[in-house]
Each structure stands twice: as C-alpha cells, then as structure tokens.
Amino acid sequence: MSDWEIYCIKYADRNTRTRADSFIFDDNHDAPHPMDYFMWVLRRGAEVILVDTGYDTEEGQARGRPIRLDPAAALQPLGLQPEDITQVIVTHLHYDHAGGLHLFPNATLHLQSAEMAFATGPCMCHETLKMPYTAGHVCEAIKRLYAGKVVFYDGDAQVADGVTVHCIGGHSRGLQCVRVRTKAGWMVLASDASHFYENIFARKPFPIVVDLQNMLDGFDTLHRLASDPGLIIPGHDPLVRIYFPQAMAPHIFRLDAGPIKEIPR
Ligand SMILES: [Zn+2]
Ligand SMILES: [Zn+2]
C-alpha cells in the first residue's frame, strides 16, 4: 500500500505565555514562550483521517483564547467539507483537541478507553485535572458512543494500513500519539506527548501532567516509534512552521516529505 500525506493545520495561537507555562523547573521561567494550536490531516487518495478537531469560536470566547480560524473552515483549502470527515483520531479529550467534535457529525472517533474513563471519572472532581476539559466536548464523545461511532483502544492499535496509535498517558491519562507511514519514513504525531521540540529533545516535562513517569517514558516511546528524531512532530510548537514547507494556504504545512531544515536536537 502507498504512503500517507500529512498536513499540519494551524488554527490558533497564544502568545502571552512564558517558559514557566511550557517547562517544569525552567531557569528562564519568565521569558516569553508562544504556542500554536494545530490539527492534522492524513490523506491517501480518497482516504482521509483527521487527527484532532481543534476548538471553536464559542470555546475560544469562554476561555479568553480566541481562534484565528474555525476548524471546519481551516480544512477548506484541502477540499474537505466537514461532512466528508468519517474518521477522527482523538489524541485526547482536552478542549483544544476535542472542541471541534460537533463540527464533524459523520465521524467515527478513535479513542483510548483510558481517556474516556479519565474524562468521565472521579479525577474530574479535581479542578486542576478538570481545567483542560470542557463538559460539552466530553458529552459529544459520549453521544457519538451511543450512536455506535466510537472505536476504543487499550494501548497500541492499528487504525488503518500505515496508521497506528500508541497510548502514552502522562499529560492526560489516555493520551495517544499517532504513527504514520510516509515517504520520509515513520512519522510520529506526538500531539501533547511533546508540546514543543524542547520537551522531547531536552527531556523537559510540560506542567500539565497527570503522571510524570509516563510523560518521561513517553519521550522514549516517541523516539522508538519514529524512523528519525526529525520525524517526531510536537503538538504545539511554532517551529513546525519553520521546519516544514507551507502548502495550499498560509496556515497549512506539509509534513510527509520530511523537514526542509536541520532540526537542532
Ligand atoms: Zn492536552
Ligand atoms: Zn493541546
């Protein structure tokens, strides 16, 4: 079977952050550290798999974190309408990854059992753990479950030929990364298993964490799954837009041919 194309879609950014928001125990804690928000499209001929769904304008207003593009509109340059999307890999249920589920009503969701259990269980009694979740997004996943449109995984699994998911946990209990076969080799969409290149290459944990050991072990897993460290794609790093070429629109970047610049490690 042939290889997949991967498109990285930037729909929002937040630039009022500092390094303390990105790294535990950072010496330079009050230096600015901007963040991008992405979703990803895997495409092979007529096959399309969406990885995460972003969040919408309403959620942006509720959190004071406005988006630049509605997730459905952000896909338009790829010729994709929301109703065309039938498969969504949900890396985890945090608001910035599951906040667009309602925009893709025909999609079957691919999710780790541990993430659904976490987002609907007693850990949500803790404000700190609940903070990145929004009840409406979790309810949307539950509605999809009752409609027969959720596939659950426990650990490693194949979603399609050349596309596998791997439970990492750490940042959230059921966080999964996505490994994709491309012409550049096995590429790994880390999502929030590594927000920035610096998390994984300098082994610096991100402050939103449920299990620190799982997060640190996850850095090893990402290295093991990728053909080359340059093929690990962090979930929120603006540098992705420097290392990979723009394609089709200013907010879309093509990943599957590999980086166009040397990525410092
Ligand atoms: Zn997250
Ligand atoms: Zn995130």
PDB file of C-alpha atoms and ligand atoms in Angstrom:
ATOM      1  CA  MET A   1       0.000   0.000   0.000  1.00  0.00           C
ATOM      2  CA  SER A   2       1.162   3.519  -0.653  1.00  0.00           C
ATOM      3  CA  ASP A   3       2.319   6.109   1.857  1.00  0.00           C
ATOM      4  CA  TRP A   4       0.244   8.809   3.522  1.00  0.00           C
ATOM      5  CA  GLU A   5       0.370  12.556   3.045  1.00  0.00           C
ATOM      6  CA  ILE A   6       0.244  14.572   6.272  1.00  0.00           C
ATOM      7  CA  TYR A   7      -0.942  18.163   6.551  1.00  0.00           C
ATOM      8  CA  CYS A   8      -0.476  20.228   9.709  1.00  0.00           C
ATOM      9  CA  ILE A   9      -3.185  22.870  10.136  1.00  0.00           C
ATOM     10  CA  LYS A  10      -2.675  25.855  12.399  1.00  0.00           C
ATOM     11  CA  TYR A  11      -5.989  27.277  13.600  1.00  0.00           C
ATOM     12  CA  ALA A  12      -4.938  29.341  16.644  1.00  0.00           C
ATOM     13  CA  ASP A  13      -2.015  30.690  18.650  1.00  0.00           C
ATOM     14  CA  ARG A  14      -1.437  32.143  22.105  1.00  0.00           C
ATOM     15  CA  ASN A  15       1.497  34.445  22.561  1.00  0.00           C
ATOM     16  CA  THR A  16       1.068  35.796  26.094  1.00  0.00           C
ATOM     17  CA  ARG A  17       2.679  32.748  27.675  1.00  0.00           C
ATOM     18  CA  THR A  18       6.054  32.332  29.397  1.00  0.00           C
ATOM     19  CA  ARG A  19       8.510  29.443  29.581  1.00  0.00           C
ATOM     20  CA  ALA A  20       7.094  28.538  33.003  1.00  0.00           C
ATOM     21  CA  ASP A  21       3.884  27.599  31.149  1.00  0.00           C
ATOM     22  CA  SER A  22       5.849  25.146  28.975  1.00  0.00           C
ATOM     23  CA  PHE A  23       8.574  23.621  31.155  1.00  0.00           C
ATOM     24  CA  ILE A  24       8.713  22.448  34.766  1.00  0.00           C
ATOM     25  CA  PHE A  25      11.708  23.879  36.696  1.00  0.00           C
ATOM     26  CA  ASP A  26      12.895  26.163  33.873  1.00  0.00           C
ATOM     27  CA  ASP A  27      15.680  28.590  34.870  1.00  0.00           C
ATOM     28  CA  ASN A  28      14.438  31.248  32.453  1.00  0.00           C
ATOM     29  CA  HIS A  29      10.852  30.963  33.654  1.00  0.00           C
ATOM     30  CA  ASP A  30       9.526  34.438  32.803  1.00  0.00           C
ATOM     31  CA  ALA A  31      10.812  34.642  29.208  1.00  0.00           C
ATOM     32  CA  PRO A  32       8.051  34.750  26.553  1.00  0.00           C
ATOM     33  CA  HIS A  33       7.112  31.402  25.014  1.00  0.00           C
ATOM     34  CA  PRO A  34       4.374  31.440  22.345  1.00  0.00           C
ATOM     35  CA  MET A  35       2.270  28.413  21.460  1.00  0.00           C
ATOM     36  CA  ASP A  36       0.492  27.319  18.267  1.00  0.00           C
ATOM     37  CA  TYR A  37      -2.637  25.173  18.070  1.00  0.00           C
ATOM     38  CA  PHE A  38      -2.790  22.521  15.369  1.00  0.00           C
ATOM     39  CA  MET A  39      -4.883  19.750  13.913  1.00  0.00           C
ATOM     40  CA  TRP A  40      -3.603  17.254  11.336  1.00  0.00           C
ATOM     41  CA  VAL A  41      -4.969  15.616   8.177  1.00  0.00           C
ATOM     42  CA  LEU A  42      -3.742  12.232   6.909  1.00  0.00           C
ATOM     43  CA  ARG A  43      -4.588  11.651   3.264  1.00  0.00           C
ATOM     44  CA  ARG A  44      -4.001   8.783   0.842  1.00  0.00           C
ATOM     45  CA  GLY A  45      -6.014   9.070  -2.354  1.00  0.00           C
ATOM     46  CA  ALA A  46      -9.658   9.194  -1.284  1.00  0.00           C
ATOM     47  CA  GLU A  47      -8.875   8.076   2.273  1.00  0.00           C
ATOM     48  CA  VAL A  48      -8.870  10.853   4.874  1.00  0.00           C
ATOM     49  CA  ILE A  49      -8.246  10.615   8.605  1.00  0.00           C
ATOM     50  CA  LEU A  50      -8.463  13.744  10.740  1.00  0.00           C
ATOM     51  CA  VAL A  51      -6.256  13.816  13.830  1.00  0.00           C
ATOM     52  CA  ASP A  52      -7.915  16.062  16.454  1.00  0.00           C
ATOM     53  CA  THR A  53     -10.516  18.731  15.815  1.00  0.00           C
ATOM     54  CA  GLY A  54      -9.378  21.994  17.395  1.00  0.00           C
ATOM     55  CA  TYR A  55     -11.921  24.193  19.184  1.00  0.00           C
ATOM     56  CA  ASP A  56     -14.499  26.687  18.002  1.00  0.00           C
ATOM     57  CA  THR A  57     -15.154  30.424  18.442  1.00  0.00           C
ATOM     58  CA  GLU A  58     -17.540  29.872  21.354  1.00  0.00           C
ATOM     59  CA  GLU A  59     -14.953  27.863  23.302  1.00  0.00           C
ATOM     60  CA  GLY A  60     -12.340  30.492  22.476  1.00  0.00           C
ATOM     61  CA  GLN A  61     -14.579  33.190  23.980  1.00  0.00           C
ATOM     62  CA  ALA A  62     -15.322  31.100  27.077  1.00  0.00           C
ATOM     63  CA  ARG A  63     -11.609  30.607  27.742  1.00  0.00           C
ATOM     64  CA  GLY A  64     -10.425  34.022  26.556  1.00  0.00           C
ATOM     65  CA  ARG A  65      -8.306  32.231  23.960  1.00  0.00           C
ATOM     66  CA  PRO A  66      -9.639  33.366  20.548  1.00  0.00           C
ATOM     67  CA  ILE A  67      -9.003  31.231  17.484  1.00  0.00           C
ATOM     68  CA  ARG A  68      -7.828  32.533  14.122  1.00  0.00           C
ATOM     69  CA  LEU A  69      -9.787  30.029  12.004  1.00  0.00           C
ATOM     70  CA  ASP A  70     -12.817  27.881  12.633  1.00  0.00           C
ATOM     71  CA  PRO A  71     -11.605  24.243  12.405  1.00  0.00           C
ATOM     72  CA  ALA A  72     -14.052  23.385   9.589  1.00  0.00           C
ATOM     73  CA  ALA A  73     -13.047  26.476   7.581  1.00  0.00           C
ATOM     74  CA  ALA A  74      -9.385  25.672   8.183  1.00  0.00           C
ATOM     75  CA  LEU A  75      -9.809  22.399   6.234  1.00  0.00           C
ATOM     76  CA  GLN A  76     -11.369  24.043   3.161  1.00  0.00           C
ATOM     77  CA  PRO A  77      -8.102  24.638   1.239  1.00  0.00           C
ATOM     78  CA  LEU A  78      -7.641  20.839   1.283  1.00  0.00           C
ATOM     79  CA  GLY A  79     -11.019  20.467  -0.452  1.00  0.00           C
ATOM     80  CA  LEU A  80     -12.563  18.890   2.657  1.00  0.00           C
ATOM     81  CA  GLN A  81     -16.082  19.642   3.862  1.00  0.00           C
ATOM     82  CA  PRO A  82     -16.970  18.759   7.485  1.00  0.00           C
ATOM     83  CA  GLU A  83     -19.457  16.087   6.387  1.00  0.00           C
ATOM     84  CA  ASP A  84     -16.710  14.352   4.360  1.00  0.00           C
ATOM     85  CA  ILE A  85     -14.799  13.532   7.537  1.00  0.00           C
ATOM     86  CA  THR A  86     -15.687   9.991   8.614  1.00  0.00           C
ATOM     87  CA  GLN A  87     -12.654   9.066  10.737  1.00  0.00           C
ATOM     88  CA  VAL A  88     -11.190  11.146  13.568  1.00  0.00           C
ATOM     89  CA  ILE A  89      -8.341  10.014  15.785  1.00  0.00           C
ATOM     90  CA  VAL A  90      -8.793  11.896  19.071  1.00  0.00           C
ATOM     91  CA  THR A  91      -5.359  12.038  20.725  1.00  0.00           C
ATOM     92  CA  HIS A  92      -7.059  13.081  23.994  1.00  0.00           C
ATOM     93  CA  LEU A  93     -10.195  14.923  25.096  1.00  0.00           C
ATOM     94  CA  HIS A  94      -8.659  18.275  26.146  1.00  0.00           C
ATOM     95  CA  TYR A  95     -10.631  21.263  24.846  1.00  0.00           C
ATOM     96  CA  ASP A  96      -8.102  22.195  22.168  1.00  0.00           C
ATOM     97  CA  HIS A  97      -8.175  18.699  20.624  1.00  0.00           C
ATOM     98  CA  ALA A  98     -11.810  17.610  21.118  1.00  0.00           C
ATOM     99  CA  GLY A  99     -13.506  21.029  20.966  1.00  0.00           C
ATOM    100  CA  GLY A 100     -14.465  20.586  17.311  1.00  0.00           C
ATOM    101  CA  LEU A 101     -16.008  17.104  17.533  1.00  0.00           C
ATOM    102  CA  HIS A 102     -19.507  18.520  16.967  1.00  0.00           C
ATOM    103  CA  LEU A 103     -18.346  20.047  13.672  1.00  0.00           C
ATOM    104  CA  PHE A 104     -17.786  16.573  12.177  1.00  0.00           C
ATOM    105  CA  PRO A 105     -21.109  14.773  12.761  1.00  0.00           C
ATOM    106  CA  ASN A 106     -20.361  11.825  10.442  1.00  0.00           C
ATOM    107  CA  ALA A 107     -17.084  10.900  12.068  1.00  0.00           C
ATOM    108  CA  THR A 108     -16.271   7.730  13.945  1.00  0.00           C
ATOM    109  CA  LEU A 109     -13.909   8.572  16.815  1.00  0.00           C
ATOM    110  CA  HIS A 110     -10.780   6.552  17.602  1.00  0.00           C
ATOM    111  CA  LEU A 111     -10.001   6.988  21.279  1.00  0.00           C
ATOM    112  CA  GLN A 112      -8.160   5.249  24.110  1.00  0.00           C
ATOM    113  CA  SER A 113     -10.505   3.679  26.690  1.00  0.00           C
ATOM    114  CA  ALA A 114      -8.352   5.203  29.435  1.00  0.00           C
ATOM    115  CA  GLU A 115      -9.050   8.729  28.171  1.00  0.00           C
ATOM    116  CA  MET A 116     -12.835   8.312  28.226  1.00  0.00           C
ATOM    117  CA  ALA A 117     -12.626   6.763  31.706  1.00  0.00           C
ATOM    118  CA  PHE A 118     -10.430   9.605  32.930  1.00  0.00           C
ATOM    119  CA  ALA A 119     -12.606  12.386  31.487  1.00  0.00           C
ATOM    120  CA  THR A 120     -15.806  10.905  32.942  1.00  0.00           C
ATOM    121  CA  GLY A 121     -14.483   9.629  36.279  1.00  0.00           C
ATOM    122  CA  PRO A 122     -13.572  10.793  39.767  1.00  0.00           C
ATOM    123  CA  CYS A 123     -10.374  12.581  38.705  1.00  0.00           C
ATOM    124  CA  MET A 124     -12.607  15.313  37.268  1.00  0.00           C
ATOM    125  CA  CYS A 125     -13.517  16.242  40.860  1.00  0.00           C
ATOM    126  CA  HIS A 126     -10.087  17.917  40.978  1.00  0.00           C
ATOM    127  CA  GLU A 127     -10.167  21.418  39.475  1.00  0.00           C
ATOM    128  CA  THR A 128      -6.544  21.167  38.286  1.00  0.00           C
ATOM    129  CA  LEU A 129      -7.179  17.953  36.365  1.00  0.00           C
ATOM    130  CA  LYS A 130     -10.542  19.146  35.021  1.00  0.00           C
ATOM    131  CA  MET A 131      -9.240  22.509  33.790  1.00  0.00           C
ATOM    132  CA  PRO A 132      -8.217  21.415  30.237  1.00  0.00           C
ATOM    133  CA  TYR A 133     -11.545  19.593  29.672  1.00  0.00           C
ATOM    134  CA  THR A 134     -14.946  21.042  28.739  1.00  0.00           C
ATOM    135  CA  ALA A 135     -18.035  19.039  29.659  1.00  0.00           C
ATOM    136  CA  GLY A 136     -19.757  19.712  26.315  1.00  0.00           C
ATOM    137  CA  HIS A 137     -16.847  18.180  24.387  1.00  0.00           C
ATOM    138  CA  VAL A 138     -16.833  15.055  26.555  1.00  0.00           C
ATOM    139  CA  CYS A 139     -20.637  14.814  26.155  1.00  0.00           C
ATOM    140  CA  GLU A 140     -20.188  14.998  22.385  1.00  0.00           C
ATOM    141  CA  ALA A 141     -17.881  11.952  22.581  1.00  0.00           C
ATOM    142  CA  ILE A 142     -20.477  10.158  24.705  1.00  0.00           C
ATOM    143  CA  LYS A 143     -23.234  10.973  22.192  1.00  0.00           C
ATOM    144  CA  ARG A 144     -21.025   9.543  19.452  1.00  0.00           C
ATOM    145  CA  LEU A 145     -20.506   6.417  21.597  1.00  0.00           C
ATOM    146  CA  TYR A 146     -24.276   5.924  21.914  1.00  0.00           C
ATOM    147  CA  ALA A 147     -24.583   6.385  18.140  1.00  0.00           C
ATOM    148  CA  GLY A 148     -22.195   3.458  17.628  1.00  0.00           C
ATOM    149  CA  LYS A 149     -19.410   5.711  16.387  1.00  0.00           C
ATOM    150  CA  VAL A 150     -16.530   5.254  18.809  1.00  0.00           C
ATOM    151  CA  VAL A 151     -13.718   2.719  18.455  1.00  0.00           C
ATOM    152  CA  PHE A 152     -11.844   2.198  21.719  1.00  0.00           C
ATOM    153  CA  TYR A 153      -8.234   1.079  22.070  1.00  0.00           C
ATOM    154  CA  ASP A 154      -6.209  -0.143  25.013  1.00  0.00           C
ATOM    155  CA  GLY A 155      -2.594   0.671  24.203  1.00  0.00           C
ATOM    156  CA  ASP A 156      -1.150   0.086  20.724  1.00  0.00           C
ATOM    157  CA  ALA A 157      -3.509  -0.474  17.769  1.00  0.00           C
ATOM    158  CA  GLN A 158      -3.790  -0.138  14.004  1.00  0.00           C
ATOM    159  CA  VAL A 159      -6.385   2.334  12.734  1.00  0.00           C
ATOM    160  CA  ALA A 160      -5.605   1.820   9.033  1.00  0.00           C
ATOM    161  CA  ASP A 161      -2.793   0.367   6.958  1.00  0.00           C
ATOM    162  CA  GLY A 162       0.235   2.510   7.843  1.00  0.00           C
ATOM    163  CA  VAL A 163      -1.509   4.332  10.717  1.00  0.00           C
ATOM    164  CA  THR A 164      -1.176   3.164  14.322  1.00  0.00           C
ATOM    165  CA  VAL A 165      -1.970   4.719  17.691  1.00  0.00           C
ATOM    166  CA  HIS A 166       0.044   4.257  20.889  1.00  0.00           C
ATOM    167  CA  CYS A 167      -1.152   5.100  24.384  1.00  0.00           C
ATOM    168  CA  ILE A 168       1.369   7.282  26.203  1.00  0.00           C
ATOM    169  CA  GLY A 169      -0.581   8.894  29.024  1.00  0.00           C
ATOM    170  CA  GLY A 170       1.456  11.321  31.136  1.00  0.00           C
ATOM    171  CA  HIS A 171      -0.144  14.624  30.118  1.00  0.00           C
ATOM    172  CA  SER A 172      -3.625  13.067  30.329  1.00  0.00           C
ATOM    173  CA  ARG A 173      -4.406   9.502  31.360  1.00  0.00           C
ATOM    174  CA  GLY A 174      -5.307   8.225  27.891  1.00  0.00           C
ATOM    175  CA  LEU A 175      -3.230  10.453  25.613  1.00  0.00           C
ATOM    176  CA  GLN A 176      -2.227   8.608  22.422  1.00  0.00           C
ATOM    177  CA  CYS A 177       0.285   9.534  19.722  1.00  0.00           C
ATOM    178  CA  VAL A 178      -0.180   8.632  16.034  1.00  0.00           C
ATOM    179  CA  ARG A 179       2.459   6.874  13.921  1.00  0.00           C
ATOM    180  CA  VAL A 180       2.091   7.278  10.154  1.00  0.00           C
ATOM    181  CA  ARG A 181       3.988   5.692   7.268  1.00  0.00           C
ATOM    182  CA  THR A 182       5.195   8.418   4.877  1.00  0.00           C
ATOM    183  CA  LYS A 183       7.705   8.605   2.064  1.00  0.00           C
ATOM    184  CA  ALA A 184      10.156  10.125   4.583  1.00  0.00           C
ATOM    185  CA  GLY A 185       9.761   7.125   6.921  1.00  0.00           C
ATOM    186  CA  TRP A 186       7.666   6.515  10.024  1.00  0.00           C
ATOM    187  CA  MET A 187       6.489   9.905  11.248  1.00  0.00           C
ATOM    188  CA  VAL A 188       5.015  10.359  14.717  1.00  0.00           C
ATOM    189  CA  LEU A 189       2.421  12.995  15.553  1.00  0.00           C
ATOM    190  CA  ALA A 190       3.240  13.426  19.224  1.00  0.00           C
ATOM    191  CA  SER A 191       0.286  15.677  19.992  1.00  0.00           C
ATOM    192  CA  ASP A 192       0.629  16.645  23.667  1.00  0.00           C
ATOM    193  CA  ALA A 193       3.102  13.834  24.439  1.00  0.00           C
ATOM    194  CA  SER A 194       5.554  16.607  23.466  1.00  0.00           C
ATOM    195  CA  HIS A 195       4.131  20.111  23.063  1.00  0.00           C
ATOM    196  CA  PHE A 196       7.468  21.566  21.892  1.00  0.00           C
ATOM    197  CA  TYR A 197      10.700  20.190  20.399  1.00  0.00           C
ATOM    198  CA  GLU A 198      12.383  21.255  23.640  1.00  0.00           C
ATOM    199  CA  ASN A 199      10.167  18.985  25.740  1.00  0.00           C
ATOM    200  CA  ILE A 200      11.351  15.874  23.949  1.00  0.00           C
ATOM    201  CA  PHE A 201      14.902  16.794  22.962  1.00  0.00           C
ATOM    202  CA  ALA A 202      15.849  18.333  26.341  1.00  0.00           C
ATOM    203  CA  ARG A 203      13.578  15.882  28.254  1.00  0.00           C
ATOM    204  CA  LYS A 204      11.760  18.754  29.945  1.00  0.00           C
ATOM    205  CA  PRO A 205       8.297  17.842  31.230  1.00  0.00           C
ATOM    206  CA  PHE A 206       5.291  20.069  30.426  1.00  0.00           C
ATOM    207  CA  PRO A 207       3.499  21.428  33.537  1.00  0.00           C
ATOM    208  CA  ILE A 208       0.053  19.955  32.740  1.00  0.00           C
ATOM    209  CA  VAL A 209       0.767  16.386  33.812  1.00  0.00           C
ATOM    210  CA  VAL A 210      -1.126  13.529  35.426  1.00  0.00           C
ATOM    211  CA  ASP A 211       1.755  11.041  35.617  1.00  0.00           C
ATOM    212  CA  LEU A 212       5.276  12.380  35.297  1.00  0.00           C
ATOM    213  CA  GLN A 213       6.880   8.969  34.844  1.00  0.00           C
ATOM    214  CA  ASN A 214       4.541   8.168  31.943  1.00  0.00           C
ATOM    215  CA  MET A 215       5.351  11.542  30.388  1.00  0.00           C
ATOM    216  CA  LEU A 216       9.108  10.914  30.588  1.00  0.00           C
ATOM    217  CA  ASP A 217       8.751   7.313  29.371  1.00  0.00           C
ATOM    218  CA  GLY A 218       6.641   8.723  26.523  1.00  0.00           C
ATOM    219  CA  PHE A 219       9.635  10.695  25.229  1.00  0.00           C
ATOM    220  CA  ASP A 220      11.425   7.337  24.769  1.00  0.00           C
ATOM    221  CA  THR A 221       8.349   5.860  23.083  1.00  0.00           C
ATOM    222  CA  LEU A 222       8.226   8.730  20.567  1.00  0.00           C
ATOM    223  CA  HIS A 223      11.910   8.189  19.725  1.00  0.00           C
ATOM    224  CA  ARG A 224      11.355   4.446  19.339  1.00  0.00           C
ATOM    225  CA  LEU A 225       8.355   4.860  17.021  1.00  0.00           C
ATOM    226  CA  ALA A 226       9.871   7.416  14.625  1.00  0.00           C
ATOM    227  CA  SER A 227      12.337   6.420  11.871  1.00  0.00           C
ATOM    228  CA  ASP A 228      14.356   9.538  12.745  1.00  0.00           C
ATOM    229  CA  PRO A 229      14.036  12.088  15.593  1.00  0.00           C
ATOM    230  CA  GLY A 230      13.345  14.782  12.967  1.00  0.00           C
ATOM    231  CA  LEU A 231      10.129  12.924  12.130  1.00  0.00           C
ATOM    232  CA  ILE A 232       8.659  13.459  15.608  1.00  0.00           C
ATOM    233  CA  ILE A 233       6.120  16.285  15.293  1.00  0.00           C
ATOM    234  CA  PRO A 234       5.421  18.195  18.528  1.00  0.00           C
ATOM    235  CA  GLY A 235       1.813  19.129  19.169  1.00  0.00           C
ATOM    236  CA  HIS A 236       2.040  22.901  19.724  1.00  0.00           C
ATOM    237  CA  ASP A 237       5.456  24.169  18.552  1.00  0.00           C
ATOM    238  CA  PRO A 238       5.526  27.255  16.243  1.00  0.00           C
ATOM    239  CA  LEU A 239       8.890  25.932  14.940  1.00  0.00           C
ATOM    240  CA  VAL A 240       6.985  23.295  12.926  1.00  0.00           C
ATOM    241  CA  ARG A 241       6.059  26.187  10.603  1.00  0.00           C
ATOM    242  CA  ILE A 242       9.770  26.915  10.076  1.00  0.00           C
ATOM    243  CA  TYR A 243      10.964  23.339   9.593  1.00  0.00           C
ATOM    244  CA  PHE A 244       8.227  22.175   7.213  1.00  0.00           C
ATOM    245  CA  PRO A 245       7.017  23.757   3.957  1.00  0.00           C
ATOM    246  CA  GLN A 246       3.785  25.696   3.601  1.00  0.00           C
ATOM    247  CA  ALA A 247       1.214  24.082   1.302  1.00  0.00           C
ATOM    248  CA  MET A 248      -2.058  25.286  -0.246  1.00  0.00           C
ATOM    249  CA  ALA A 249      -2.719  28.082   2.275  1.00  0.00           C
ATOM    250  CA  PRO A 250      -0.739  30.217   4.724  1.00  0.00           C
ATOM    251  CA  HIS A 251      -1.975  28.172   7.714  1.00  0.00           C
ATOM    252  CA  ILE A 252      -1.251  24.709   6.246  1.00  0.00           C
ATOM    253  CA  PHE A 253       2.107  22.913   6.326  1.00  0.00           C
ATOM    254  CA  ARG A 254       3.061  19.644   4.641  1.00  0.00           C
ATOM    255  CA  LEU A 255       4.915  17.165   6.832  1.00  0.00           C
ATOM    256  CA  ASP A 256       5.211  13.864   4.966  1.00  0.00           C
ATOM    257  CA  ALA A 257       8.229  14.758   2.806  1.00  0.00           C
ATOM    258  CA  GLY A 258      10.203  15.480   5.965  1.00  0.00           C
ATOM    259  CA  PRO A 259      11.753  18.705   7.292  1.00  0.00           C
ATOM    260  CA  ILE A 260      13.319  21.240   4.915  1.00  0.00           C
ATOM    261  CA  LYS A 261      15.814  22.414   7.543  1.00  0.00           C
ATOM    262  CA  GLU A 262      18.065  20.657  10.022  1.00  0.00           C
ATOM    263  CA  ILE A 263      16.202  20.399  13.340  1.00  0.00           C
ATOM    264  CA  PRO A 264      18.568  21.075  16.285  1.00  0.00           C
ATOM    265  CA  ARG A 265      18.424  18.328  18.933  1.00  0.00           C
TER     266      ARG A 265
HETATM  267 ZN    ZN B   1      -3.621  18.443  26.156  1.00  0.00          ZN
HETATM  268 ZN    ZN B   2      -3.015  20.546  23.408  1.00  0.00          ZN
END
